[in-house]
Tab-separated table of C-alpha atoms in Angstrom:
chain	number	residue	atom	x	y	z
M	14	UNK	CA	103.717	27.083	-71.965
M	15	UNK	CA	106.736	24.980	-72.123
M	16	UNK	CA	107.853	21.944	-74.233
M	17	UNK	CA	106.744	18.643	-73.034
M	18	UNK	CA	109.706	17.268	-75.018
M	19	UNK	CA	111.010	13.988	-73.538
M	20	UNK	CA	107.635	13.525	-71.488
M	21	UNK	CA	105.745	10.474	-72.325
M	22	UNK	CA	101.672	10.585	-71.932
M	23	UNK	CA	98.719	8.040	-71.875
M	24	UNK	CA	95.358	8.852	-72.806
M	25	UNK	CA	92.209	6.591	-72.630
M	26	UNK	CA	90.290	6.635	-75.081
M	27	UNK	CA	92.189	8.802	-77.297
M	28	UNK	CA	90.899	8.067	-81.018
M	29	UNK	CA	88.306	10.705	-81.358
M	30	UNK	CA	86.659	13.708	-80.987
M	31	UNK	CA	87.900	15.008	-77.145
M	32	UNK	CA	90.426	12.656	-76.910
M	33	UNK	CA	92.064	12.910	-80.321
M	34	UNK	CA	92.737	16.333	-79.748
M	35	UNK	CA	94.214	16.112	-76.199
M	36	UNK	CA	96.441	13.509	-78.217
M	37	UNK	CA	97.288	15.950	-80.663
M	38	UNK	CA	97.404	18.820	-78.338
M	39	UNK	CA	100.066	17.100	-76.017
M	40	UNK	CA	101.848	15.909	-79.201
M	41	UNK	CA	101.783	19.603	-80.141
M	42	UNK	CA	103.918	20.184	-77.636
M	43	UNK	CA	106.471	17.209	-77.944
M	44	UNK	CA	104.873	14.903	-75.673
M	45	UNK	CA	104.805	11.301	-76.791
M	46	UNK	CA	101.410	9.596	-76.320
M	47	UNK	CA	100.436	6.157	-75.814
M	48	UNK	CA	96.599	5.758	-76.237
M	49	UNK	CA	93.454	3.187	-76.011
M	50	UNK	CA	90.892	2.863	-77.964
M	51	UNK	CA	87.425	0.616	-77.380
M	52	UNK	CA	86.682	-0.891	-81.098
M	53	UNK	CA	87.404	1.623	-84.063
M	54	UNK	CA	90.319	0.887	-85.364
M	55	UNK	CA	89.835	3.150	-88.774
M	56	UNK	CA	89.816	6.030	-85.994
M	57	UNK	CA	92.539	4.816	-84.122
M	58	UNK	CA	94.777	4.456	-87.080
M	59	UNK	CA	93.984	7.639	-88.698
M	60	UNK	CA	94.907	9.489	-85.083
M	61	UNK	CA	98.077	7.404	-85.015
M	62	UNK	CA	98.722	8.630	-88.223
M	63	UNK	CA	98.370	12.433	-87.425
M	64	UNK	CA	100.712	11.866	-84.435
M	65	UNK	CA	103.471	10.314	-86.071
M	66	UNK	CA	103.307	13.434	-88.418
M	67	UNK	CA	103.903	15.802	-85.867
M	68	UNK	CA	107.474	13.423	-85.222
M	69	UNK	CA	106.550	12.137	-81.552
M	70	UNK	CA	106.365	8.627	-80.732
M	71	UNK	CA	103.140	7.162	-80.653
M	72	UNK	CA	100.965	3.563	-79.643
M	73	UNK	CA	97.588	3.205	-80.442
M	74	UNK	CA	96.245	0.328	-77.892
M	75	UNK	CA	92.790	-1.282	-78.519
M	76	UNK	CA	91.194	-2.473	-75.020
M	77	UNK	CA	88.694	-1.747	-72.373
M	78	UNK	CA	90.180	0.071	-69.144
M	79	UNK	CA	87.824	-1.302	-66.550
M	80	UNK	CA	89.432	-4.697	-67.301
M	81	UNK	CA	92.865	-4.637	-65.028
M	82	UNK	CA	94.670	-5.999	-67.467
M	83	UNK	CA	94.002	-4.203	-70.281
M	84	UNK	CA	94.534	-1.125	-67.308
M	85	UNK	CA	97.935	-2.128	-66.736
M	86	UNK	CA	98.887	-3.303	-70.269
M	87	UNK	CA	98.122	-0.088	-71.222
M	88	UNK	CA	100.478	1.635	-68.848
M	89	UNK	CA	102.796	-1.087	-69.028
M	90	UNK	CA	103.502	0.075	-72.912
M	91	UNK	CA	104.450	3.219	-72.669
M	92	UNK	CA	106.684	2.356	-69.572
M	93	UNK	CA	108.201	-0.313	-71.213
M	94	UNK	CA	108.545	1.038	-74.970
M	95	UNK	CA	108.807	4.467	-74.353
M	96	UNK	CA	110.902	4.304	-70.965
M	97	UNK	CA	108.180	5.716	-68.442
M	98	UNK	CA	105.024	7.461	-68.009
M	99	UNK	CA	104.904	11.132	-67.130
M	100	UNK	CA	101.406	12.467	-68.050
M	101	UNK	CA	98.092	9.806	-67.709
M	102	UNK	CA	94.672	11.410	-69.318
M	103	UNK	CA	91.714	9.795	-67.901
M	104	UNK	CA	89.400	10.604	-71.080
M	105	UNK	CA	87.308	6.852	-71.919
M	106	UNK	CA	83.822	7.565	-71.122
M	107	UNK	CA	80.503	5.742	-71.962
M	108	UNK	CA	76.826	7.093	-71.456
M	109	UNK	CA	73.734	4.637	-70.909
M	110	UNK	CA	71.111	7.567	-70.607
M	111	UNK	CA	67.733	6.863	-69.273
M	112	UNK	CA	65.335	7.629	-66.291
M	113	UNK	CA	65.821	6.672	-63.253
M	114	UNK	CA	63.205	4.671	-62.701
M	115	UNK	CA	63.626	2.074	-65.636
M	116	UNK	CA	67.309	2.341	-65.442
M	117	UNK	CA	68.387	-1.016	-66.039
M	118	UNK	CA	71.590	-2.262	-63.332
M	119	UNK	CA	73.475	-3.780	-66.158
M	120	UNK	CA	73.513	0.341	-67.906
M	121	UNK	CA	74.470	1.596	-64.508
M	122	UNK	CA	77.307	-1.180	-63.972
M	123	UNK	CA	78.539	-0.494	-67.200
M	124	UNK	CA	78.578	3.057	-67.286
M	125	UNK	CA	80.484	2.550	-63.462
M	126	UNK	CA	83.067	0.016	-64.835
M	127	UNK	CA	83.879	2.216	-67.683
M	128	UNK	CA	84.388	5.974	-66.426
M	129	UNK	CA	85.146	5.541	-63.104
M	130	UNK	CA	86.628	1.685	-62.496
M	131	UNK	CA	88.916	2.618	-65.606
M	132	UNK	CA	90.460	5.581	-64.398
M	133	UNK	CA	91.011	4.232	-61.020
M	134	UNK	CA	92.837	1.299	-62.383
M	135	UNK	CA	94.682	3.321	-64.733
M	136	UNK	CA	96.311	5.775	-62.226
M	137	UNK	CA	96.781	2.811	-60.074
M	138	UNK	CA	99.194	1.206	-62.838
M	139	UNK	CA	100.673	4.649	-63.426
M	140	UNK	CA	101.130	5.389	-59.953
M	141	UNK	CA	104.603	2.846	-58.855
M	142	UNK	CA	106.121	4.709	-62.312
M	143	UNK	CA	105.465	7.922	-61.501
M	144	UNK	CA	106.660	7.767	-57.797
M	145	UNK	CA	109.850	6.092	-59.157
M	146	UNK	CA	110.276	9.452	-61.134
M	147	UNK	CA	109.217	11.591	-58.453
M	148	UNK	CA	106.887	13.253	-60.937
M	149	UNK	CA	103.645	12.739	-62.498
M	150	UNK	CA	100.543	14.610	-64.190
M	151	UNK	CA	97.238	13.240	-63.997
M	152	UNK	CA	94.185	14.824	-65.243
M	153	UNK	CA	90.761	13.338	-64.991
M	154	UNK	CA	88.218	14.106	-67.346
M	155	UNK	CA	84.665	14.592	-65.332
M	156	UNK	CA	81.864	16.897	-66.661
M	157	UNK	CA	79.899	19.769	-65.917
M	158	UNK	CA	76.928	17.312	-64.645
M	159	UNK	CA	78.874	16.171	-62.254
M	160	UNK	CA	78.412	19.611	-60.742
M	161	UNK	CA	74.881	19.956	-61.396
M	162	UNK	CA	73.331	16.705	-62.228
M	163	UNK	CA	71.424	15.991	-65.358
M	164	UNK	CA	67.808	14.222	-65.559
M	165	UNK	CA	67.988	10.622	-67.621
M	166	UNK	CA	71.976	10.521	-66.451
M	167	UNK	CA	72.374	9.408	-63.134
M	168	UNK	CA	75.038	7.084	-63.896
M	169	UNK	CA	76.716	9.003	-65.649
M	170	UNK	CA	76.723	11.767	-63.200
M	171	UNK	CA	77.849	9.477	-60.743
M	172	UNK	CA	80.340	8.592	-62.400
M	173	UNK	CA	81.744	11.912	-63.749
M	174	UNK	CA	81.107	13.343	-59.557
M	175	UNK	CA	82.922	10.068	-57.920
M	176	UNK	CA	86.019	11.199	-60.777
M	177	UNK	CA	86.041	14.235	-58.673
M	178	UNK	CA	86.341	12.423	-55.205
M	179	UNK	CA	88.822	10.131	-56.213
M	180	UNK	CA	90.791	13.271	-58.012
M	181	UNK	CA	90.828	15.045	-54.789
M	182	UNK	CA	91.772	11.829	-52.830
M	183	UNK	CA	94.537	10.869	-54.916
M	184	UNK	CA	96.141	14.848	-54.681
M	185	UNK	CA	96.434	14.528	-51.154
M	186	UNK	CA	97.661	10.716	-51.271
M	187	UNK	CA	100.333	11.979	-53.955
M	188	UNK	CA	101.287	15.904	-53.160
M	189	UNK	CA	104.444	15.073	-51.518
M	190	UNK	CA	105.805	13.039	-54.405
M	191	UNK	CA	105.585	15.219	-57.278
M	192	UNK	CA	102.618	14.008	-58.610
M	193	UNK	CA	99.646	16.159	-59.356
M	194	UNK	CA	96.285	15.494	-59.870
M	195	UNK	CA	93.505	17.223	-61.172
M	196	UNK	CA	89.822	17.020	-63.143
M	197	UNK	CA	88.571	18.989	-65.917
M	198	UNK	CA	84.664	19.668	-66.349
M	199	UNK	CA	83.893	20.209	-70.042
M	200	UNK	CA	80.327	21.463	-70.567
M	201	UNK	CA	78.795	21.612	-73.988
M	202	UNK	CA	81.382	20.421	-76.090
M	203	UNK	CA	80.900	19.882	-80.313
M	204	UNK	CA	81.643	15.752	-80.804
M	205	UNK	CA	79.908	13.202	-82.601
M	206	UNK	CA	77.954	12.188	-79.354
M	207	UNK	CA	75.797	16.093	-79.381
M	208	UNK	CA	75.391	16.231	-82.925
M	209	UNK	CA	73.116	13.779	-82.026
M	210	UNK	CA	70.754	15.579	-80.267
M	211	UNK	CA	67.824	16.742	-81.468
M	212	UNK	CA	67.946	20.915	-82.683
M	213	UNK	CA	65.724	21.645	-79.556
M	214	UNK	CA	68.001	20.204	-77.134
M	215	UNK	CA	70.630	21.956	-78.657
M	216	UNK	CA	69.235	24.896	-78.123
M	217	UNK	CA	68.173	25.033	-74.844
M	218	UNK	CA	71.697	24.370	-74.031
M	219	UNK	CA	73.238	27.021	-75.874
M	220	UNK	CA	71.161	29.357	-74.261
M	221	UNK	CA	72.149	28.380	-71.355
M	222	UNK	CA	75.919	28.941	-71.773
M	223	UNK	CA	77.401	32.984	-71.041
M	224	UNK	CA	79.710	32.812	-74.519
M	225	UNK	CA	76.860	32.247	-76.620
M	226	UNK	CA	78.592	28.845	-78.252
M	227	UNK	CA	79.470	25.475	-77.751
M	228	UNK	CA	83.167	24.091	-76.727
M	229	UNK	CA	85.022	22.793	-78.969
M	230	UNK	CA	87.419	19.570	-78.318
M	231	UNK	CA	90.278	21.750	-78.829
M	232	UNK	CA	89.045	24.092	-75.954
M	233	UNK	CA	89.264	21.108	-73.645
M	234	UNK	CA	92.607	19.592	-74.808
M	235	UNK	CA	94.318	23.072	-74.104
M	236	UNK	CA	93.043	22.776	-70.356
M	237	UNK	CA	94.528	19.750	-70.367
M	238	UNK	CA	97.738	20.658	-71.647
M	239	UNK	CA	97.960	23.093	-69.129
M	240	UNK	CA	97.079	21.130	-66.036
M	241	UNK	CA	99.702	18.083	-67.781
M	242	UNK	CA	102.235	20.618	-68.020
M	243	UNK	CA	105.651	21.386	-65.571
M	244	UNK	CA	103.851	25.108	-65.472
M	245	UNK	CA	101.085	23.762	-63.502
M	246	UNK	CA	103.328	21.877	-60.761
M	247	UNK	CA	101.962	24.037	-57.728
M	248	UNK	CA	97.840	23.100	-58.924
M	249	UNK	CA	96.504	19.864	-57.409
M	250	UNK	CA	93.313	18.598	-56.336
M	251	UNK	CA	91.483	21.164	-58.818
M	252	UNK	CA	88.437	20.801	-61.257
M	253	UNK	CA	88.991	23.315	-63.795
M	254	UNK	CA	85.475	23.535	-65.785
M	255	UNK	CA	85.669	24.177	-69.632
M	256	UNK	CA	82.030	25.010	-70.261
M	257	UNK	CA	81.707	28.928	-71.052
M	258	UNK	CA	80.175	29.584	-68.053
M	259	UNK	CA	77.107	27.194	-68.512
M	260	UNK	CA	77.951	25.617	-64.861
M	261	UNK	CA	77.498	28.749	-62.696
């Protein structure tokens, strides 16, 4: 894969675990990255840290994205520090689990607001700069229950499945223009968030997954690499599922 030196890239929530390493993965390969971060600043500075190492430019901005300011602030920075955006990573994510039936509408707002608000009104920031360019990568991050849905989760399925509309909307709004855009589907990944889970529901997941293991952030940043990449010009309007095989 080619050098992404010279390219600039945003990524939401970019301080940790699947984030951080699409940061570092795109930094890897030259990119500059601009990123947001919700309230962890020891995080965020320690990922800010690692980037600067690897001799790329780097932001770390704290903010919510389903506020259209912070949105367009965010965007705003690396156009107006950096000199443009090239690659946006729709990554920031929240869950709210719970059934259904006791689902409270403030969990389901906020889990709404978060993954799928945010991303719209970050590509719509990143869109005016991108066209300018006449070129632009952005990748969406869904998940494999947007696929297949997921009992105590139907927010967040919503969420992760309306990523997937609005991915394939966007393609066909942007083709001609030089922008791509795409989704990955990460299925069982190792973060902070399923070391949680109990050993049980571990598990049962693993055995539910061809390779025999789970993902590993770095499995999912190098799909997103790809799909940011000048290599991956002719591929829009794709979900590319990182899962081991768990979703077929």
């Amino acid at each position: 894969m080619g050098s992404m030196s010279g390219k600039n890239a945003v990524v939401t929530g970019g301080s940790r675990g699947i984030g951080r390493a699409i940061c570092l993965e795109l930094a890897r390969r030259g990119a500059n990255v601009v990123f947001s971060y919700a309230g962890n600043t020891a995080a965020a500075d320690k990922t800010l840290e690692e980037l600067k190492a690897l001799g790329v430019e780097a932001r770390a901005i704290q903010g919510n994205v389903a506020d259209p300011a912070a949105a367009k602030a965010l965007i705003d920075t690396a156009v107006k520090e950096l000199g443009g955006i090239h690659i946006l990573v729709n990554n920031a994510g929240i869950t709210r689990d719970g059934l259904a039936m006791a689902m409270k509408e403030d969990d389901f707002d906020a889990v709404i607001e978060t993954n799928l608000k945010g991303a719209f009104l970050c590509m719509k920031a990143a869109i005016r700069p991108m066209m300018k360019a006449r070129y632009g990568r952005i990748v969406n991050m869904s998940s494999v229950v947007a696929l297949r849905g997921n009992p105590g989760q139907v927010n967040y399925c919503a969420s992760k499945a309306g990523l997937i509309g609005m991915t394939k909307s966007l393609a066909k709004e942007m083709g001609a223009r030089g922008i791509t855009v795409n989704a990955v589907a990460p299925g069982y990944i190792s973060t902070d968030m399923t070391a949680a889970l109990p050993d049980a529901a571990r598990q049962a997941m693993l055995s539910t997954i061809p390779v025999g293991r789970a993902g590993s952030p770095e499995d999912v940043a190098a799909a997103v690499a790809f799909l940011a990449s000048e290599e991956a010009g002719y591929i829009t309007g794709q979900v590319l599922s990182v899962d081991g095989g768990m979703g077929m």
